[in-house]
Short mmCIF file of C-alpha atoms in Angstrom, two decimals:
data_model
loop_
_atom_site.label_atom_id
_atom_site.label_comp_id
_atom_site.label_asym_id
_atom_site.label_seq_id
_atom_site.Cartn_x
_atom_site.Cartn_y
_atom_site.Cartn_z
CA UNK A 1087 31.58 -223.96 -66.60
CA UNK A 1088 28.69 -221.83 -67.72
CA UNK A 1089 29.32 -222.15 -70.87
CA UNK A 1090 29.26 -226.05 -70.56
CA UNK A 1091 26.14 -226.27 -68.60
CA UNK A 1092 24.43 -224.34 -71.40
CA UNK A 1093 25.37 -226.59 -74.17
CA UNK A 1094 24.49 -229.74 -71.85
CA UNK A 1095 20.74 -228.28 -71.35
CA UNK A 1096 20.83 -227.14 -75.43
CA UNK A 1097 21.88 -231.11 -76.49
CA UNK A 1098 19.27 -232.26 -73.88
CA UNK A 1099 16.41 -230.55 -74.64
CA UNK A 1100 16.82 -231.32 -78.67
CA UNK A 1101 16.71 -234.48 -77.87
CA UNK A 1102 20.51 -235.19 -78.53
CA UNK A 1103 20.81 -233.15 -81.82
CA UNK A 1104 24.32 -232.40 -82.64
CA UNK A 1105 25.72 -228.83 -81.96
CA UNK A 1106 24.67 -226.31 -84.41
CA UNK A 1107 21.50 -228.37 -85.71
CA UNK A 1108 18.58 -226.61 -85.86
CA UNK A 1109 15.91 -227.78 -83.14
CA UNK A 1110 12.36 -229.01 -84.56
CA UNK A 1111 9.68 -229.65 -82.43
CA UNK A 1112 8.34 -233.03 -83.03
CA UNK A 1113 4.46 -232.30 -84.65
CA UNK A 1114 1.70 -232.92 -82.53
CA UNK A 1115 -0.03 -236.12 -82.86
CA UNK A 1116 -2.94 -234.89 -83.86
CA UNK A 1117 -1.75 -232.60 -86.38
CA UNK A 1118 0.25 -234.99 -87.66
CA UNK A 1119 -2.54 -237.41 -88.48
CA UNK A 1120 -4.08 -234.74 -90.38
CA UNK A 1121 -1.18 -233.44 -92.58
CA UNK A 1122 -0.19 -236.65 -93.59
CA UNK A 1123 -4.32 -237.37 -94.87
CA UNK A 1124 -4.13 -234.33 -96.74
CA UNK A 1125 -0.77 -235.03 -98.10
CA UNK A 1126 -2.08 -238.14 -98.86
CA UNK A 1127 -5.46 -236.81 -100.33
CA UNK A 1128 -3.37 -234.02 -102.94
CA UNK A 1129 -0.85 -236.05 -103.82
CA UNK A 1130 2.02 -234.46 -101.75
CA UNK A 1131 5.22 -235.88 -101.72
CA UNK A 1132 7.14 -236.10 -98.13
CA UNK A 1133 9.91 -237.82 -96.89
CA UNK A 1134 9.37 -237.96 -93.30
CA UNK A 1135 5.94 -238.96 -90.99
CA UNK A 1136 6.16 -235.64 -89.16
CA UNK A 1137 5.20 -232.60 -90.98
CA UNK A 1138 7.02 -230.40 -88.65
CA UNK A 1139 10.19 -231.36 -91.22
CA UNK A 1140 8.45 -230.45 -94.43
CA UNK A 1141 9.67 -228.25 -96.36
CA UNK A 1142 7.06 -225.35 -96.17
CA UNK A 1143 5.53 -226.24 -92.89
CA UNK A 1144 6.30 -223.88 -89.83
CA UNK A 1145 5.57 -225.10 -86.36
CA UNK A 1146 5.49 -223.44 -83.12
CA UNK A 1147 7.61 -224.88 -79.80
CA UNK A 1148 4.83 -227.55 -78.94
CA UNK A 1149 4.42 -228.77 -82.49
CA UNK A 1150 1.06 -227.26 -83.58
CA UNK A 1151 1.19 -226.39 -87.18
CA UNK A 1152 1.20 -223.03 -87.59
CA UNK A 1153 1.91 -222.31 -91.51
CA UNK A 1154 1.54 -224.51 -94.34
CA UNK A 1155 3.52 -223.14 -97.58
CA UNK A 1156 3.50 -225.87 -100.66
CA UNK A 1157 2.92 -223.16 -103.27
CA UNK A 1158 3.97 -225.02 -106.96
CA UNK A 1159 4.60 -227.78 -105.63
CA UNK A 1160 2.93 -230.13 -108.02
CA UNK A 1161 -0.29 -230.71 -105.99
CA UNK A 1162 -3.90 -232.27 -107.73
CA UNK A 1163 -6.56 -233.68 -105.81
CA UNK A 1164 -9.51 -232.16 -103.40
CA UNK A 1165 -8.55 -230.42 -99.86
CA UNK A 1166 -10.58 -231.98 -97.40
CA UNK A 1167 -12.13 -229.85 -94.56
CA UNK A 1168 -12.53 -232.61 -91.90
CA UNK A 1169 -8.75 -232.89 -92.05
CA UNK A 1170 -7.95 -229.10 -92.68
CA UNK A 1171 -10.23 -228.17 -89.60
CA UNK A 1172 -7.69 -230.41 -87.40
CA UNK A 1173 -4.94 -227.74 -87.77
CA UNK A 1174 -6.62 -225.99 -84.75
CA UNK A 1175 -3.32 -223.75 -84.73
CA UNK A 1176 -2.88 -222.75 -88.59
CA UNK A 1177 -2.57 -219.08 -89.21
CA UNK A 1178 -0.86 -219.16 -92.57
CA UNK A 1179 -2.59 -221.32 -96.05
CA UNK A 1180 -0.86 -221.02 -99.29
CA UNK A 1181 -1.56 -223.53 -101.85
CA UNK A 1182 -1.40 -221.98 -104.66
CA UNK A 1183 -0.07 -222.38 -108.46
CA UNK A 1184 -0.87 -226.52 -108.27
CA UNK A 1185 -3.93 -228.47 -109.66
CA UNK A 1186 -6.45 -228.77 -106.61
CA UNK A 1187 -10.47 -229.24 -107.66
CA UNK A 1188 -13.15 -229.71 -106.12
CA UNK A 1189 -15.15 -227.14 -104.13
CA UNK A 1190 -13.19 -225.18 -101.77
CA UNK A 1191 -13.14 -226.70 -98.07
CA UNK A 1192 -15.83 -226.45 -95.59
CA UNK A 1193 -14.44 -226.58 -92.29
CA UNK A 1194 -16.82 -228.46 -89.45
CA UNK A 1195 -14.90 -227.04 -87.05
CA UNK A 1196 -13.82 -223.36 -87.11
CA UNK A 1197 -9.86 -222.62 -87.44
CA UNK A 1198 -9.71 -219.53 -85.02
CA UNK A 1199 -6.38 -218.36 -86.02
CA UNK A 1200 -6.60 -219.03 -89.94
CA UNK A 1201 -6.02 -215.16 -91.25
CA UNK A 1202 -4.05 -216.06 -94.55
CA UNK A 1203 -5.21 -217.89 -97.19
CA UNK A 1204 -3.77 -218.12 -101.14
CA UNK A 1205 -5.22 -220.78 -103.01
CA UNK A 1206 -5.03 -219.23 -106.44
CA UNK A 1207 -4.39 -220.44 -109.84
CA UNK A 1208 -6.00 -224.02 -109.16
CA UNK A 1209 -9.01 -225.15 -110.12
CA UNK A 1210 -11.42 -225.15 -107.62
CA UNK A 1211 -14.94 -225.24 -109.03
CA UNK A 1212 -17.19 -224.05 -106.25
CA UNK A 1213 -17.44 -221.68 -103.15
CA UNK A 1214 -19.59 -223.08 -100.82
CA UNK A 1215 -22.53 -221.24 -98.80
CA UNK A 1216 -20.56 -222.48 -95.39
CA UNK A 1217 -17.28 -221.42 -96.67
CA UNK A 1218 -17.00 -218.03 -94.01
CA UNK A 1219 -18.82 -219.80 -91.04
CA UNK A 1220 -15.16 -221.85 -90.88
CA UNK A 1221 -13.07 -218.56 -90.60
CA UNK A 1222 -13.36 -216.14 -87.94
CA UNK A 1223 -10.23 -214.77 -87.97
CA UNK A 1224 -10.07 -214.44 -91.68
CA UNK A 1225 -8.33 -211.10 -93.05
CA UNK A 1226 -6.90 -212.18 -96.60
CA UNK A 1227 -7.90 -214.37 -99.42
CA UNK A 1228 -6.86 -215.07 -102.87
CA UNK A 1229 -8.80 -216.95 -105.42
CA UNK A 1230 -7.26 -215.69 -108.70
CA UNK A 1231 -7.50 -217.92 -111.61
CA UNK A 1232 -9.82 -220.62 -110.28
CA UNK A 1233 -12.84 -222.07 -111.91
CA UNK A 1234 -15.76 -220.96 -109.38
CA UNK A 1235 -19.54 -220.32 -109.01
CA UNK A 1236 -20.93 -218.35 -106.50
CA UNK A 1237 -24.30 -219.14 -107.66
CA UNK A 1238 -26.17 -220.54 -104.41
CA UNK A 1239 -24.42 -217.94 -101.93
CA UNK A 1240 -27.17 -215.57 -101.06
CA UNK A 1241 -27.17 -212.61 -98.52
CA UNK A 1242 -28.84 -214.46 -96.21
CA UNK A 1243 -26.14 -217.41 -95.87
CA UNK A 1244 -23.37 -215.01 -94.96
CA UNK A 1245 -22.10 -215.28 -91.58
CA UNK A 1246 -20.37 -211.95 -90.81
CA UNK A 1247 -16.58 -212.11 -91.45
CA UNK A 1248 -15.63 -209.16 -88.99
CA UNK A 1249 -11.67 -209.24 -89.88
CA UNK A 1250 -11.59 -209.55 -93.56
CA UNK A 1251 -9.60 -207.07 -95.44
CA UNK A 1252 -8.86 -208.66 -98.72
CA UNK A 1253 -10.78 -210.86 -101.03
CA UNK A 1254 -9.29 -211.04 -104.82
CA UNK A 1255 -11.11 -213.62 -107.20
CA UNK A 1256 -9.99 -212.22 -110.07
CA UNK A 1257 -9.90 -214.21 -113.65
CA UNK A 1258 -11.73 -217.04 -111.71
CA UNK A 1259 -14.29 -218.01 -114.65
CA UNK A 1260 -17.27 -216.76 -112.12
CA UNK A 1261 -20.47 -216.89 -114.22
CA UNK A 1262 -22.84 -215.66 -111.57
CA UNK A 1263 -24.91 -212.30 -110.43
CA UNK A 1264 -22.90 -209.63 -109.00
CA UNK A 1265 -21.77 -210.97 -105.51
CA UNK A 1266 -23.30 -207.59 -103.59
CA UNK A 1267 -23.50 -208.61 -100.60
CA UNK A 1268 -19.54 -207.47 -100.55
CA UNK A 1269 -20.58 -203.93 -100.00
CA UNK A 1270 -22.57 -204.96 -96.86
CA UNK A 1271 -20.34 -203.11 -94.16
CA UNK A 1272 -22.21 -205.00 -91.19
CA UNK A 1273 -21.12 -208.08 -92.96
CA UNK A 1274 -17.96 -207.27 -93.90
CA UNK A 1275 -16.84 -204.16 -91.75
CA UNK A 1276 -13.03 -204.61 -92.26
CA UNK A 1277 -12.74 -205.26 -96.04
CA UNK A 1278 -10.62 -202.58 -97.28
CA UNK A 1279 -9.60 -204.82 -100.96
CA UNK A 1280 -12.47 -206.13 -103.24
CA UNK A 1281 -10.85 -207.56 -107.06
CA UNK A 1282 -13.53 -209.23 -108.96
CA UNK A 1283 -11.86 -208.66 -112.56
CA UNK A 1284 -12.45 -210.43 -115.61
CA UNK A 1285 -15.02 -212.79 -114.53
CA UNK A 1286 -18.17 -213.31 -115.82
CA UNK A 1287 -20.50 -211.56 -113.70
CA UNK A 1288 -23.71 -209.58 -114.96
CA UNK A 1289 -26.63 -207.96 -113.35
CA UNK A 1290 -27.19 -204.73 -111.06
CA UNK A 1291 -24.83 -203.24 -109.16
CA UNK A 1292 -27.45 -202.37 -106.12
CA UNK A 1293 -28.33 -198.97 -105.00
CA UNK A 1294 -26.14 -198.19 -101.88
CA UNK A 1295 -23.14 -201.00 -102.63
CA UNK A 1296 -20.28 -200.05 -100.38
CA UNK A 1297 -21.86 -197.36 -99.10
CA UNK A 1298 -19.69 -196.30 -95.66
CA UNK A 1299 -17.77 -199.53 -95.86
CA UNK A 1300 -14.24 -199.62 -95.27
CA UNK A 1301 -13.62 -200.21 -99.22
CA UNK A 1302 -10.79 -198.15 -100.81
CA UNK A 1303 -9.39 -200.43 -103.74
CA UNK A 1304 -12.27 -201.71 -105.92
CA UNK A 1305 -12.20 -203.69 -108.92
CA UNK A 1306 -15.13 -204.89 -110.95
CA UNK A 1307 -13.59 -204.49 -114.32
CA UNK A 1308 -13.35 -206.34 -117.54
CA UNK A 1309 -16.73 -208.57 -116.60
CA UNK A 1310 -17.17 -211.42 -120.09
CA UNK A 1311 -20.60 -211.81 -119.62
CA UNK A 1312 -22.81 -211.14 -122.72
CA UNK A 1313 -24.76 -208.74 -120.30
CA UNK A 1314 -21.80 -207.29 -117.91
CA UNK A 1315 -22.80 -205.72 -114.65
CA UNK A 1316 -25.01 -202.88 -115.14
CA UNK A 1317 -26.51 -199.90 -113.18
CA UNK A 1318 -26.07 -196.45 -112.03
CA UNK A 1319 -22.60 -195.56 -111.20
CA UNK A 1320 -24.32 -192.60 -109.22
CA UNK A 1321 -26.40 -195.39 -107.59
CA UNK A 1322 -23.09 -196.48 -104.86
CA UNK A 1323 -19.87 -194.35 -105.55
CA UNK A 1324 -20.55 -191.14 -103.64
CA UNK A 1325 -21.35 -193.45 -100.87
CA UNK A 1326 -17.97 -195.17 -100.64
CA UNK A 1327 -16.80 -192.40 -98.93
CA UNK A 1328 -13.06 -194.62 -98.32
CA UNK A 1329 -12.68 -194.97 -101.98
CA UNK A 1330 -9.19 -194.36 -103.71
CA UNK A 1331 -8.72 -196.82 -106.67
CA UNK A 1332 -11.69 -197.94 -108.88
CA UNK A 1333 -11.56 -200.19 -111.62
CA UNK A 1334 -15.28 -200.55 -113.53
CA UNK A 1335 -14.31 -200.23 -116.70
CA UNK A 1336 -15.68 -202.65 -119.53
CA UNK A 1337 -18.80 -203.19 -118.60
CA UNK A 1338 -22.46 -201.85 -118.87
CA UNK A 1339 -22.67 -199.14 -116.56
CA UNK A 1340 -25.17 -196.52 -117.81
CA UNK A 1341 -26.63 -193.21 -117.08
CA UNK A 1342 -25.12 -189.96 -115.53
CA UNK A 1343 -21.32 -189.73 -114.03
CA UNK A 1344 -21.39 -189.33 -110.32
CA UNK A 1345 -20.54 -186.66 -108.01
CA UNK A 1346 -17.60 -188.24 -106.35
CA UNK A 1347 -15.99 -184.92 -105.52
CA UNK A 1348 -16.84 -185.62 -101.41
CA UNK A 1349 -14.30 -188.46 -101.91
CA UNK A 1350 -11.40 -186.93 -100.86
CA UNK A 1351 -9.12 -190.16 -101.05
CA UNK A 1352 -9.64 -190.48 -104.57
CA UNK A 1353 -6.97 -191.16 -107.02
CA UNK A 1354 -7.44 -193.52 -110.08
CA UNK A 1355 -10.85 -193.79 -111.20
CA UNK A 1356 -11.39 -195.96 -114.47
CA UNK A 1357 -15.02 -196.45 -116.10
CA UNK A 1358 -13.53 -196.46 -119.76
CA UNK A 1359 -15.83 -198.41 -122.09
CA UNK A 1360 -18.98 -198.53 -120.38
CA UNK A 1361 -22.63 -196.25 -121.36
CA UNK A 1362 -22.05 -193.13 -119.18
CA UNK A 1363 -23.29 -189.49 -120.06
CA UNK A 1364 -22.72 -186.16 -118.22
CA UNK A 1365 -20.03 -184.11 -116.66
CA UNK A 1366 -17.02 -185.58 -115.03
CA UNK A 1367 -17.20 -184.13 -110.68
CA UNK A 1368 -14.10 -185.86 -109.54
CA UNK A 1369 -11.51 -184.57 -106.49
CA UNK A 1370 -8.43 -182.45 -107.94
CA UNK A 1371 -5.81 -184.82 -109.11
CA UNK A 1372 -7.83 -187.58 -109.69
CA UNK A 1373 -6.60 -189.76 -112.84
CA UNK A 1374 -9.66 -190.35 -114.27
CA UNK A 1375 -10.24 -192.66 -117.33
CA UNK A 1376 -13.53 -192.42 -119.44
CA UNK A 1377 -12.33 -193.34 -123.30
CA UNK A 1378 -15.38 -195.32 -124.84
CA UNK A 1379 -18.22 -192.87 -123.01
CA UNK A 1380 -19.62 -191.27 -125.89
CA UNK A 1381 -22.07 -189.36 -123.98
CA UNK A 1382 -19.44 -188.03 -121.88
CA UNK A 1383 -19.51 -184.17 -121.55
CA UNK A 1384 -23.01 -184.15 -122.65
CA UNK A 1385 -26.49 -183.51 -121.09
CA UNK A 1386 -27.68 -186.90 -119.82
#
């Protein structure tokens, strides 16, 4: 009889499904309206009016979008914020490997839950000053083979983002001055992964970058600029007193090696191919790469 009663309330509460169906939440209205605009606005392809059934989307048991998944799925078009910003609910953003332009969203109203985002190997063509203000909760992003500037984020736009960990923009055609506000630890107290690789970047690496931040991977390698970044390594490493992994080679770092034998986390340590002089001061079993210094071992 149990056994009966707990089917009956099982069929019931799905609405009539048949036995052994899975049980989707129908999408909230307003969420629904949104996801089917932006499937409409990047050219996604659905079969059904709620997004709760889409491949890729998750929902929790009221029917707020939760995750959105659509990773080469075929996508072009621009990802409009207004819309976006309805997902009050979203924790999880992956759009990666399709064709979306345009600058990356700005969100009028903050998603509180957003952590995730991958929107990587697209072509988005601008990050916006307003970008962060939209996401609090942000921990992870990934920007990897994108077409962006950075050129009209200064300092001073930069509302704090107090739970990001991760940001990789890495091959992303930025032609800009070094983004330092990164290192800013009241700004970004939580980011443990900075990947800026094979960009375009140039300019100064400022005096104190990093310095106590929570930073332990860092990668500013490989910059394609005529004039690469440039500076004193001794200028910010000994500061970044989290540091394990540093990538700077290929660039136009100049002057004497620093001390970074305080940095007890230390492991890989690569400033191959840049102008440095001096003695190498690195923590025992460091792997340390500096092929292409010709001054290295030398009086500076």
């Amino acid at each position: 009889m149990w056994t009966i009663r707990v089917l009956v309330l099982v069929v019931v509460l799905c609405g009539g499904v048949p036995w052994g169906a899975i049980c989707v939440p129908a999408a909230n209205p307003i969420d629904a309206a949104a996801m089917q605009a932006i499937a409409k606005s990047i050219g996604w392809a659905v079969q059904s009016s709620d997004p709760c059934t889409w491949a890729g989307v998750s929902c929790n048991e009221v029917g707020r979008i939760t995750s959105i998944v659509a990773s080469h799925a075929g996508l072009h078009g621009k990802l409009d914020g207004a819309d976006l910003s309805k997902l009050t609910f979203l924790s999880n953003l992956d759009l990666s490997f399709n064709g979306l332009s345009g600058s990356l969203p700005v969100l009028p109203t903050p998603l509180q839950f957003l952590r995730t985002i991958d929107l990587g190997s697209n072509s988005f063509f601008r990050l916006p000053e307003e970008f962060f203000a939209g996401l609090p909760a942000l921990e992870t992003i990934v920007l990897d083979n994108n077409d962006l500037t950075i050129a009209t984020i200064q300092q001073g736009d930069i509302v704090p983002c107090s739970h990001l960990r991760s940001f990789s923009a890495n091959n992303a055609s930025i032609n800009d001055g070094f983004p330092n506000f990164f290192g800013n630890a009241t700004l970004f107290p939580a980011l443990e992964r900075l990947s800026l690789a094979w960009n375009l970047f140039s300019g100064i690496v400022h005096r104190g970058f990093g310095a106590d931040s929570k930073i332990s991977y860092l990668d500013i390698g490989d910059q394609n600029s005529a004039d690469k970044l440039t500076g004193g390594l001794d200028w910010f490493i000994p500061g970044m007193v989290n540091l394990v992994e540093a990538h700077l080679d290929h660039n136009g770092f100049m002057g004497p090696l620093p001390d970074a034998t305080k940095l007890a986390s230390l492991r890989v340590f690569d400033a191959s191919y840049n102008d440095l002089c001096g003695n190498p001061q690195f923590p025992l079993g460091t792997v340390v790469d500096l092929t292409g210094n010709p001054n290295v071992g030398d009086g500076c």
